[in-house]
mmCIF file of C-alpha atoms in Angstrom:
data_model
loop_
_atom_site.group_PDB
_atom_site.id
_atom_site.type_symbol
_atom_site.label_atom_id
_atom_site.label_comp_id
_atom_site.label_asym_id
_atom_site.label_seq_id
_atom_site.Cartn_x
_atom_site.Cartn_y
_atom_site.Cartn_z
ATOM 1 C CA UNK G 1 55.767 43.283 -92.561
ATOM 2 C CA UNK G 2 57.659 44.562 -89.591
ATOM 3 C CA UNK G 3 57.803 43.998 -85.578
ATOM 4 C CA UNK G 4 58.013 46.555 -83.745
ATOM 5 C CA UNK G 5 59.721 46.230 -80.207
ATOM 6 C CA UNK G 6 60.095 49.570 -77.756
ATOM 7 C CA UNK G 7 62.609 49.023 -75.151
ATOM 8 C CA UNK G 8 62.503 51.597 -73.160
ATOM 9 C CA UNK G 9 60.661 55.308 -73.366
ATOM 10 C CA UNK G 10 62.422 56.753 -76.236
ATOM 11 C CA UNK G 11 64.153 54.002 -78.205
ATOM 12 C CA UNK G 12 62.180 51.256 -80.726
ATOM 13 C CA UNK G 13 63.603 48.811 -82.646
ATOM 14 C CA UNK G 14 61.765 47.939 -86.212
ATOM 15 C CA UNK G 15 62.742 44.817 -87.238
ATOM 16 C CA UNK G 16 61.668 43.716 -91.125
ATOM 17 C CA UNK G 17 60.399 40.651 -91.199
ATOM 18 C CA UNK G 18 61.590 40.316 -95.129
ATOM 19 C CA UNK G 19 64.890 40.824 -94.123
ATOM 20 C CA UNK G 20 67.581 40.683 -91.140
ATOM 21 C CA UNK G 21 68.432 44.344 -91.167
ATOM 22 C CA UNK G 22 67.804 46.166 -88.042
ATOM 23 C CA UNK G 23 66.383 49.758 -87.859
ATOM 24 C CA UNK G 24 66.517 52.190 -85.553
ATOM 25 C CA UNK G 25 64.377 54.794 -84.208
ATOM 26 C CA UNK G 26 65.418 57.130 -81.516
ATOM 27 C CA UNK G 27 63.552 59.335 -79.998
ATOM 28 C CA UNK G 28 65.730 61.719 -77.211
ATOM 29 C CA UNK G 29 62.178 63.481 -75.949
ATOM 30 C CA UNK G 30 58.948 62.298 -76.252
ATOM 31 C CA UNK G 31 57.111 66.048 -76.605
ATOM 32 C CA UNK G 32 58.573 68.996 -77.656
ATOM 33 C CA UNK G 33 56.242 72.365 -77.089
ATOM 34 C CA UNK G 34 56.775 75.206 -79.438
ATOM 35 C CA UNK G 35 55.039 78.550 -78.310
ATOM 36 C CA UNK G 36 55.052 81.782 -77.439
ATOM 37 C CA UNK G 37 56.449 82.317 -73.922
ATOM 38 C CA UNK G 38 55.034 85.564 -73.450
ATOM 39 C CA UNK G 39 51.543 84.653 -74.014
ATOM 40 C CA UNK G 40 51.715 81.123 -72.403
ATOM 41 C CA UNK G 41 54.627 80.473 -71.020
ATOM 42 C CA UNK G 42 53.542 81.305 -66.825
ATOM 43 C CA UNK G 43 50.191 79.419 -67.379
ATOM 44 C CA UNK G 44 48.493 77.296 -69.816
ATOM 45 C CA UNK G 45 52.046 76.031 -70.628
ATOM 46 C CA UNK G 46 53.555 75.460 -67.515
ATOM 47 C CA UNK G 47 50.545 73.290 -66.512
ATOM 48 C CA UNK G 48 50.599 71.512 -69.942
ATOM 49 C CA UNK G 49 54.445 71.006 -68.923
ATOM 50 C CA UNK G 50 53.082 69.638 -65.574
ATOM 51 C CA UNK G 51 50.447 66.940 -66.422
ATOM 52 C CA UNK G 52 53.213 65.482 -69.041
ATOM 53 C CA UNK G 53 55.617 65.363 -66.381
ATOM 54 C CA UNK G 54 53.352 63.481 -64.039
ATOM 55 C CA UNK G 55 52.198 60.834 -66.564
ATOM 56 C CA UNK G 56 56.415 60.331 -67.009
ATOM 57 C CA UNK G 57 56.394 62.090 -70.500
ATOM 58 C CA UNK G 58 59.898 62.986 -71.624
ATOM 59 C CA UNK G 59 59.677 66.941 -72.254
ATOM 60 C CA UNK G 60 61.968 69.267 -74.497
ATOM 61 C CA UNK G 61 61.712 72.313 -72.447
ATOM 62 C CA UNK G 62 63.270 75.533 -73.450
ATOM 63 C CA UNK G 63 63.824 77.796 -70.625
ATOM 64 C CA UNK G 64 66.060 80.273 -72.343
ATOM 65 C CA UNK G 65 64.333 83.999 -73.365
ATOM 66 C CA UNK G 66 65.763 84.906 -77.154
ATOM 67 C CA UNK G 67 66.751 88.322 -78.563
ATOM 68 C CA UNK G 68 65.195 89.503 -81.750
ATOM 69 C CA UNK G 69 67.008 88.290 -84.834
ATOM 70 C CA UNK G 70 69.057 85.115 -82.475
ATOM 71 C CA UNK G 71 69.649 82.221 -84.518
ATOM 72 C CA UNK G 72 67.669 79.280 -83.801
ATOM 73 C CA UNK G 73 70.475 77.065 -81.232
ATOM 74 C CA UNK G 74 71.591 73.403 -82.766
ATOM 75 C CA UNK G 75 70.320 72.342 -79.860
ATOM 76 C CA UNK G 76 66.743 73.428 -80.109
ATOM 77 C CA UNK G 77 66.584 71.954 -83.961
ATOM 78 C CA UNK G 78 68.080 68.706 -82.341
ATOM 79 C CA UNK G 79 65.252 68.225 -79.835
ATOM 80 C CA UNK G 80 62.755 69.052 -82.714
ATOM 81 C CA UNK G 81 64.273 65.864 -84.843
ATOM 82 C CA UNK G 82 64.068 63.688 -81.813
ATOM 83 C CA UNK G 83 61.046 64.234 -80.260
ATOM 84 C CA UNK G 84 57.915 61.665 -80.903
ATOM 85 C CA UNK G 85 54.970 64.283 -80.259
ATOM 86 C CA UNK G 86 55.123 67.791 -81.641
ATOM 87 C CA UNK G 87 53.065 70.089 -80.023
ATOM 88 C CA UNK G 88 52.806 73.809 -81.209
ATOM 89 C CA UNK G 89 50.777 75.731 -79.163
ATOM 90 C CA UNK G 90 49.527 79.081 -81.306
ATOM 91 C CA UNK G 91 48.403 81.733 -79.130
ATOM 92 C CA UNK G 92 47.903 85.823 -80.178
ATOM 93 C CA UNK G 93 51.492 86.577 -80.172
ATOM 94 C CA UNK G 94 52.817 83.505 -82.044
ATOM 95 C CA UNK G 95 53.453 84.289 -85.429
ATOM 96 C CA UNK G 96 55.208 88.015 -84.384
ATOM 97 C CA UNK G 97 58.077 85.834 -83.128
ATOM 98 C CA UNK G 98 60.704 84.795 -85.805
ATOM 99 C CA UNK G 99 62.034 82.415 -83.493
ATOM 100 C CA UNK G 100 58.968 80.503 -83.447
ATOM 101 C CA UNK G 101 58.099 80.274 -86.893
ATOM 102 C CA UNK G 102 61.447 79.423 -87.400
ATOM 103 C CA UNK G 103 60.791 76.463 -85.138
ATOM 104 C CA UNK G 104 57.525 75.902 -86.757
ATOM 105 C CA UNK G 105 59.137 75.490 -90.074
ATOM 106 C CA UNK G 106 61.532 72.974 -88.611
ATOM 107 C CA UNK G 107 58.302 71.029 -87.094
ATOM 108 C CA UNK G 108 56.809 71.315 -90.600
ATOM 109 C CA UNK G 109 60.269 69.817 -92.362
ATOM 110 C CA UNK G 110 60.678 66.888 -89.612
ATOM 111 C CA UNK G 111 56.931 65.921 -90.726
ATOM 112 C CA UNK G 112 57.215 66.211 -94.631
ATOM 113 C CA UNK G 113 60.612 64.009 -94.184
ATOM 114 C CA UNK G 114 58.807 61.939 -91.447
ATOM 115 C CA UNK G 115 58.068 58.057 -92.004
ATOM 116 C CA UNK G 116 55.474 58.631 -89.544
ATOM 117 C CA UNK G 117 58.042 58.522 -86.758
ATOM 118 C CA UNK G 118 56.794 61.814 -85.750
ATOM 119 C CA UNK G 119 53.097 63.270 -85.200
ATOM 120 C CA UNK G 120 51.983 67.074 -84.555
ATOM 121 C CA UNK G 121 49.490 68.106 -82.515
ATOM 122 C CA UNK G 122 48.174 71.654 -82.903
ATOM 123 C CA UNK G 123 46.653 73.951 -79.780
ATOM 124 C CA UNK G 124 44.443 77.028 -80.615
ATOM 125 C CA UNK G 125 44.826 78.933 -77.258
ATOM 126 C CA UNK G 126 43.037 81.994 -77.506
ATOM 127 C CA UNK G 127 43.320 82.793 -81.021
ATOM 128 C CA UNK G 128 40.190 81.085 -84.124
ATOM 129 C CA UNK G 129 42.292 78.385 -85.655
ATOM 130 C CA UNK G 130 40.856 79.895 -89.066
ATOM 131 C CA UNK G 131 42.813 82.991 -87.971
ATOM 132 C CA UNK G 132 46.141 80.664 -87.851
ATOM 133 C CA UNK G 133 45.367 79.081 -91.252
ATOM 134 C CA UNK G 134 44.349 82.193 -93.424
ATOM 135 C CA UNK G 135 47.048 84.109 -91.601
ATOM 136 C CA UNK G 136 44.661 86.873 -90.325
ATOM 137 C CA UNK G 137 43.762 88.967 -87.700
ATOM 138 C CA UNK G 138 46.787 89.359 -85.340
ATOM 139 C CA UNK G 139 48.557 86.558 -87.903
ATOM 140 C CA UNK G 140 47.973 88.808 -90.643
ATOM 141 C CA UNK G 141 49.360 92.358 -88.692
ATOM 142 C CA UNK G 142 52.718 89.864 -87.868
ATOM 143 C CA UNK G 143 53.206 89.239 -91.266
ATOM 144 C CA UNK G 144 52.716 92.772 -92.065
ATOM 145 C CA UNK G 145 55.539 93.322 -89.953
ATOM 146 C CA UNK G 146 57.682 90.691 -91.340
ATOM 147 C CA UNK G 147 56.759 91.556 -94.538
ATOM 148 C CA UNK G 148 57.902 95.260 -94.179
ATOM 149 C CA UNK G 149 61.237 94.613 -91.831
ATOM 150 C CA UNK G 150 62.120 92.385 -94.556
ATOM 151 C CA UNK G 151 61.122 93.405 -97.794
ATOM 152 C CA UNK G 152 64.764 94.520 -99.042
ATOM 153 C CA UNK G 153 65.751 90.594 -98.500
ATOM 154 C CA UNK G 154 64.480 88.565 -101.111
ATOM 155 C CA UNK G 155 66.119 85.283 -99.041
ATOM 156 C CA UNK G 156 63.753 86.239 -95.886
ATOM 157 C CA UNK G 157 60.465 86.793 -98.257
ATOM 158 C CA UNK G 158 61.240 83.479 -99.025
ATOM 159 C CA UNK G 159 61.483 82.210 -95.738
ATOM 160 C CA UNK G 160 58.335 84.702 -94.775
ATOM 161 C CA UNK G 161 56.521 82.535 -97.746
ATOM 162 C CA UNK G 162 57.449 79.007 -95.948
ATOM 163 C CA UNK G 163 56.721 80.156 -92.418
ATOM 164 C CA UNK G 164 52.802 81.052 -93.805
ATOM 165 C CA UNK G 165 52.637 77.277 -95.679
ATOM 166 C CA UNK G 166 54.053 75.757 -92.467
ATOM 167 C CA UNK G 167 51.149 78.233 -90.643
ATOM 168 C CA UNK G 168 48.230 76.946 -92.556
ATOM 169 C CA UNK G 169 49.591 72.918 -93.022
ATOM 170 C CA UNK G 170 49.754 72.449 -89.295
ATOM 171 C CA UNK G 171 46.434 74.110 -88.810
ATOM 172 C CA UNK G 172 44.597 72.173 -90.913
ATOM 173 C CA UNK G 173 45.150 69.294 -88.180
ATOM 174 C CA UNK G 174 42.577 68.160 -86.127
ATOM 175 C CA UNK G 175 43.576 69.400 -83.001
ATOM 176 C CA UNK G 176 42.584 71.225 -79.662
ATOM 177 C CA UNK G 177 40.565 75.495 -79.683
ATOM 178 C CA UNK G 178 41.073 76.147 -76.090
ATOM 179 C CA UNK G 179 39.546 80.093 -77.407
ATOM 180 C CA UNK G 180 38.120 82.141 -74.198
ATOM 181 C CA UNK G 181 38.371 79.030 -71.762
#
């Protein structure tokens, strides 16, 4: 049995109750928001970004616009490890952007490695959450795309392969269909 103690917004102490040794869990953000800025970015999530901010929720937010092919910044998989709430927000446009499946995989590897320290909390905004999880309609033409811009690198199929596991585990989570609202 453990106690749990939270001393301020982002750091909690466990403390076993079997043993003296202290554990620590910190948490640098409280959310961190993956999407797609050109689909959401100027609206649905710069009022998401708003209420959090309101209600004193610590927010990872990524202000920087990324080239085609950029590597994902340490800094960016940092705030993924330490945030308490992942929220991915899938929109039309998502899963054409490298950079954010790339991020989704990282989500996906911070949850399978996750003592429960971490949840993930999906957002269907104007795209069938069926169409995230079976990759198709505009899913399915982005993976075309991958699939074709890639094919001669056998490393990136694999990575192609993760990104559409780490598509369909994270939509099979209860979570919100904001679709023509």
């Amino acid at each position: 049995m453990e106690q749990r103690f939270i001393v301020s917004n982002s750091v909690s102490y466990v403390v076993p109750r079997q043993n003296s040794q202290l554990r620590i869990s910190v948490h640098r953000y409280d959310v961190f928001v993956s999407f797609r800025g050109e689909d959401v970015r100027n609206n649905f999530v710069d009022h998401l970004f708003g209420a959090l901010s309101k209600n004193n929720i610590t927010i990872f937010k990524d202000d920087t616009k990324l080239n085609k092919g950029e590597a994902i910044a340490p800094q960016l998989l940092h705030a993924i490890e330490g945030s308490r709430v992942l929220i991915v927000v899938f929109s039309k446009n998502y899963a054409s952007s490298t950079w954010c499946l790339r991020e989704l995989a990282k989500i996906v590897d911070c949850l399978n490695l996750s003592t429960k320290q971490n949840c993930v909390l999906p957002i269907f905004y104007d795209v069938a959450p069926s169409d995230v999880r079976k990759q198709s309609g505009n899913y399915e033409k982005a993976f075309g795309e991958h699939e074709e811009r890639f094919k001669e690198n056998k490393q990136m199929m694999v990575q192609i392969q993760k990104w559409k596991e780490a598509l369909t585990q994270v939509a099979n989570v209860s979570g919100w269909n904001l679709q023509n609202k």
